[in-house]
Short mmCIF file of C-alpha atoms in Angstrom, two decimals:
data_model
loop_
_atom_site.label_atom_id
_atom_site.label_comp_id
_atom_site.label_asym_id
_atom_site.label_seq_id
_atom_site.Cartn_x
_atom_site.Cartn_y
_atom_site.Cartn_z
CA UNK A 1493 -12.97 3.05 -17.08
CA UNK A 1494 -12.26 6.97 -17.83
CA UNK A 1495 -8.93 7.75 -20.34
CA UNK A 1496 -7.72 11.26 -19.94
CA UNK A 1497 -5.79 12.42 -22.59
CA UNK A 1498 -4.28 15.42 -20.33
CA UNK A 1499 -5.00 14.30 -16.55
CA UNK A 1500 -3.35 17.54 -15.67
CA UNK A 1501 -0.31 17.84 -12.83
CA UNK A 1502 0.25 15.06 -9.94
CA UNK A 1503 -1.40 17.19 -7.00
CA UNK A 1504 0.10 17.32 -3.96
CA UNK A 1505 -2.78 17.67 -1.90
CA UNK A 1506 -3.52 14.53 -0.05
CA UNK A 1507 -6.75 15.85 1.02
CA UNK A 1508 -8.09 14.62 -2.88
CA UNK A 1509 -7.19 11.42 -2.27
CA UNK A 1510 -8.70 10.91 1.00
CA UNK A 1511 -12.06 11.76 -0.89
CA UNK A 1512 -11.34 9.40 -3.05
CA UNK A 1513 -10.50 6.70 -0.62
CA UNK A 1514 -13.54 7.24 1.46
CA UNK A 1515 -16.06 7.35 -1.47
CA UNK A 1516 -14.52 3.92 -2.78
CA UNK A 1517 -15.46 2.46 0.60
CA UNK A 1518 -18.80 3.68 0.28
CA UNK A 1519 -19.19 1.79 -2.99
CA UNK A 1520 -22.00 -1.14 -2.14
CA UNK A 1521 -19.94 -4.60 -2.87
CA UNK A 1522 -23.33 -6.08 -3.73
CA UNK A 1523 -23.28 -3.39 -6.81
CA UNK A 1524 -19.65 -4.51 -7.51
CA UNK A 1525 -20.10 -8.46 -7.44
CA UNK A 1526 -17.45 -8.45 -10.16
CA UNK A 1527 -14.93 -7.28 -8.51
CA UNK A 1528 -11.80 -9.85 -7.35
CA UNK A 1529 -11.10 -10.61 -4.06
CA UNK A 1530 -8.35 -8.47 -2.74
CA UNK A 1531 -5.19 -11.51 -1.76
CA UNK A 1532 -2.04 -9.36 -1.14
CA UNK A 1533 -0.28 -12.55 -1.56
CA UNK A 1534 -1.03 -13.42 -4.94
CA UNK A 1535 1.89 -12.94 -7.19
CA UNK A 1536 3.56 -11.58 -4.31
CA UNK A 1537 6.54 -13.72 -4.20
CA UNK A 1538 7.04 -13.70 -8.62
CA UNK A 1539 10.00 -13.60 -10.10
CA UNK A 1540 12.21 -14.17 -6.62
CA UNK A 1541 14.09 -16.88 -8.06
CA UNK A 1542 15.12 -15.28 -11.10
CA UNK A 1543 16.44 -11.93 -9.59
CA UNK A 1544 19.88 -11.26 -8.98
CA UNK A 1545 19.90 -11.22 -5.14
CA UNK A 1546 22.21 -13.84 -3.39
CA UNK A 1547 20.47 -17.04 -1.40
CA UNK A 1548 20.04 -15.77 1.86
CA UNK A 1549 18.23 -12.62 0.83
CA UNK A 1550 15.75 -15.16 -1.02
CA UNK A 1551 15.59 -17.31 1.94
CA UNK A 1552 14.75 -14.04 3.98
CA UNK A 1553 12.37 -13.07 2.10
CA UNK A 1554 10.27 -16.06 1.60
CA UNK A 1555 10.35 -16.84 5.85
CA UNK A 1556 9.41 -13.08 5.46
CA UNK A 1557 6.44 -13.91 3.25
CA UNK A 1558 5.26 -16.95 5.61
CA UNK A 1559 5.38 -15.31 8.76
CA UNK A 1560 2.91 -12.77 7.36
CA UNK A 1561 0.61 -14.93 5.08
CA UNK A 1562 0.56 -16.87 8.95
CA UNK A 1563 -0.36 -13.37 10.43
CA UNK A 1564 -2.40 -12.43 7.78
CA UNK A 1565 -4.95 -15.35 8.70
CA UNK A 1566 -5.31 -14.29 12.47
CA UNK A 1567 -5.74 -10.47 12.01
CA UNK A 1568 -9.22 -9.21 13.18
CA UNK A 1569 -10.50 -7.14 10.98
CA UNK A 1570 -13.05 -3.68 12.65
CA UNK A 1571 -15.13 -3.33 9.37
CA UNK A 1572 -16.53 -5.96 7.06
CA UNK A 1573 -15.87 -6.44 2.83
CA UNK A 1574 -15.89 -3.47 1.15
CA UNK A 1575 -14.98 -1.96 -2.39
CA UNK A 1576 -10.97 -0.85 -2.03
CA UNK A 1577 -8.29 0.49 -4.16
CA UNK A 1578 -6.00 -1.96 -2.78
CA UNK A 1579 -3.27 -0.02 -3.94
CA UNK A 1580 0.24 0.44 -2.16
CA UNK A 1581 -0.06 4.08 -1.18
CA UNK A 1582 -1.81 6.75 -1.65
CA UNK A 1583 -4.28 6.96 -4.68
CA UNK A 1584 -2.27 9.57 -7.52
CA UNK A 1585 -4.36 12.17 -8.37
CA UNK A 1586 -4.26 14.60 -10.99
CA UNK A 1587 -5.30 18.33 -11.39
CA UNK A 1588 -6.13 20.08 -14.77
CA UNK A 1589 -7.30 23.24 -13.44
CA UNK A 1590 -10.96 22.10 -14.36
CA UNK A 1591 -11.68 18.44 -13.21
CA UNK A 1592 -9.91 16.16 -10.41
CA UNK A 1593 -8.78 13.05 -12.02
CA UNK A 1594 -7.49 9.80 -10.35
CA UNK A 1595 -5.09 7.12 -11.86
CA UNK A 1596 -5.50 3.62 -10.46
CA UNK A 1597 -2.56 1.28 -11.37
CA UNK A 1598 -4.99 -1.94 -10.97
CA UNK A 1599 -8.95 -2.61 -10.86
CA UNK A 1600 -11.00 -1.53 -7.63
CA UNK A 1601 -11.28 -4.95 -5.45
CA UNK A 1602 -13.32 -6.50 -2.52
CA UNK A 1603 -11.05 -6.20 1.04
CA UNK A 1604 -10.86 -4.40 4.05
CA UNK A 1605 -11.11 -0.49 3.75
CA UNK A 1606 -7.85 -0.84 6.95
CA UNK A 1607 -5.63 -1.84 4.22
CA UNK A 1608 -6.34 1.21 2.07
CA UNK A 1609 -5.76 3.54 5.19
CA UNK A 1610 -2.32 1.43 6.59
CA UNK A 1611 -1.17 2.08 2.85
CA UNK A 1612 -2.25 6.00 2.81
CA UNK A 1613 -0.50 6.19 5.58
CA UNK A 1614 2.89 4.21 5.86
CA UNK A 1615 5.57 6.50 4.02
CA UNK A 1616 5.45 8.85 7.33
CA UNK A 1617 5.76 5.73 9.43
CA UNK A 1618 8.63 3.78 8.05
CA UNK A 1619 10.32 6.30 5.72
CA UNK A 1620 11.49 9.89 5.70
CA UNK A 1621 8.06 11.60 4.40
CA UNK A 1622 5.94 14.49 5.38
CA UNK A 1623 3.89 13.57 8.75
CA UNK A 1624 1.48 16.42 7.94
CA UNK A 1625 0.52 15.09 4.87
CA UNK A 1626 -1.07 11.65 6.44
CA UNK A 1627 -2.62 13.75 9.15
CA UNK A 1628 -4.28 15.94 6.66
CA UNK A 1629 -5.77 12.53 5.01
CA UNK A 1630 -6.81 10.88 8.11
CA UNK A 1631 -8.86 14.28 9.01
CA UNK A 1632 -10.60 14.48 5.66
CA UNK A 1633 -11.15 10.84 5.43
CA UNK A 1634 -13.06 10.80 8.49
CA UNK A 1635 -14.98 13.90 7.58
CA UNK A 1636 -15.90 11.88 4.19
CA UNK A 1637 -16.76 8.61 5.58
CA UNK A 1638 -19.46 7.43 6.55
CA UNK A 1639 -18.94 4.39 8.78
CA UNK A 1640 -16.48 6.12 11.66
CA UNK A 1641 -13.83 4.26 12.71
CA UNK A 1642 -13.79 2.43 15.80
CA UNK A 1643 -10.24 4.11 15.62
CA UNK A 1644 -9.63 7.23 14.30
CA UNK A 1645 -5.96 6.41 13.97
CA UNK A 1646 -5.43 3.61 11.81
CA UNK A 1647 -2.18 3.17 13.74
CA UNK A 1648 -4.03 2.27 16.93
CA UNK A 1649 -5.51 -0.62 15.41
CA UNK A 1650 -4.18 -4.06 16.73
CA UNK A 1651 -3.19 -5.40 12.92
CA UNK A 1652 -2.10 -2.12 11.66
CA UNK A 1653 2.27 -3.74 11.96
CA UNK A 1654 0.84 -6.54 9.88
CA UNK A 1655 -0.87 -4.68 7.45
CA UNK A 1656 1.69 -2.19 7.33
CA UNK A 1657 4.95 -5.15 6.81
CA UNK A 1658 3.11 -6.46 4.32
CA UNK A 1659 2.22 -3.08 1.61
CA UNK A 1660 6.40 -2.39 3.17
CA UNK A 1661 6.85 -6.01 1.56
CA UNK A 1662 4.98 -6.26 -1.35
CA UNK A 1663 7.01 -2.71 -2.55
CA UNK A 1664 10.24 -4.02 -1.96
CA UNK A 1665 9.53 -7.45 -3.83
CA UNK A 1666 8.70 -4.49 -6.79
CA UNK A 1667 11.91 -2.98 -6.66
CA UNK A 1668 13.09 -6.93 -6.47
CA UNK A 1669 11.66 -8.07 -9.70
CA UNK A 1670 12.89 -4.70 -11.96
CA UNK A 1671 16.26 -5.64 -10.25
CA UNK A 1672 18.17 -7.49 -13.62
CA UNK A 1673 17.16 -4.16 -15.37
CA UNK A 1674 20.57 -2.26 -14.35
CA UNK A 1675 22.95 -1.58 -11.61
CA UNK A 1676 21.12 0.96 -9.59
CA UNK A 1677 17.70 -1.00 -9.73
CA UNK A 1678 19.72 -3.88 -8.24
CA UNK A 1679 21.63 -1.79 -5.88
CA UNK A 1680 17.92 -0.58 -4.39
CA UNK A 1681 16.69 -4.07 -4.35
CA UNK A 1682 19.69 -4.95 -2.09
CA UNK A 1683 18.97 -1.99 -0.14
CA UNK A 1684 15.45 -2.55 0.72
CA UNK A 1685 15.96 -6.07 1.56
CA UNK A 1686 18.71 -5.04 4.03
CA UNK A 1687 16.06 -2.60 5.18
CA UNK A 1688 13.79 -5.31 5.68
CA UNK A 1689 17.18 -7.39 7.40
CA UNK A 1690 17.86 -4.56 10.24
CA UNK A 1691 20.73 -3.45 8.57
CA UNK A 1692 19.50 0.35 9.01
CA UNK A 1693 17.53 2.26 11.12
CA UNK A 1694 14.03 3.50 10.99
CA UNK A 1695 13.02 5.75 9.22
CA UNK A 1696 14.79 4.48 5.82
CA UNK A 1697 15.20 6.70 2.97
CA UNK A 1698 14.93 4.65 0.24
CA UNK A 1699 15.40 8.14 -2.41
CA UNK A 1700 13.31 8.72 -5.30
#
């Protein structure tokens, strides 16, 4: 693990953390035999009974969680286990002006490198966000990594919507859990779940 007392500005150029992405997946899981086993369901569901949503949103959002978990267990996955960040989005990183640093909110884990690049890459597809910047990542990721694709775009992929509703999922049930922290936290939560409801159209602009 590397501390940085000044890890410099967030950079903006998404072509850093495609680098990083792709030399995760390079990372030999037989080095990494330590790592956990990446289960986007564990924990997903926490503190749902507790927040202040109303029954029906919890109701919704549990079915939610079953029809994918059921999903989840049918998707067929193009590349074997691999070392991923297993994050939600694109990795942060962070420019100094003399070294490239990277913050990772959890440990490295054993997955599928797919669920890295459907979570690189799903602010352009369900929100307002900038298109370029996921193409720029998908062309430096592929110029990094070194077991192509069988398709370059992650979105052609057959369990990309799966993968995709799930990192959608697992942020909203963030936002769901800070909820009983104020009024606008709560307001969001509502939001997103009516988001998740069909209350509003694609793409959603959930704000900063």
């Amino acid at each position: 693990m590397t501390f940085w007392h000044d890890p410099g500005t967030p950079s903006s150029d998404t072509s850093l953390s495609a680098w990083v992405t792709a030399l995760t997946h390079r990372i030999d899981p037989a080095t990494a035999p330590r790592l956990g086993e990446h289960d986007p369901f564990d924990g997903l569901l926490d503190g749902l009974d507790s927040a202040p949503l109303d029954d029906s949103a919890r109701r919704f959002l549990r079915g939610r969680e079953a029809q994918l978990r059921e999903e989840w267990d049918y998707l067929d996955w193009p590349s074997p286990d691999t070392v991923i960040l297993g994050g939600l989005r694109m990795v942060p990183c962070h420019d100094n002006g003399v070294r490239v640093g990277f913050l990772l909110r959890r440990p490295l884990q054993r997955g599928h490198r797919e669920w890295d690049l459907v979570a690189a890459r799903w602010r352009s597809e369900q929100l307002i966000g900038p298109r370029e910047d996921h193409g720029r990542f998908a062309d430096t990721y592929l110029s990094y990594e070194d077991r192509p694709l069988e398709r370059a775009y992650i979105g052609a992929w057959s369990g990309y919507q799966v993968v995709r509703d799930l990192v959608v999922l697992t942020e909203v049930m963030e936002v769901v859990r800070r909820a009983h922290l104020d009024a606008h936290t709560r307001r969001q939560a509502m939001y997103r779940v009516a988001c998740l409801r069909g209350a509003h159209r694609m793409p959603w602009n959930w704000g900063p």
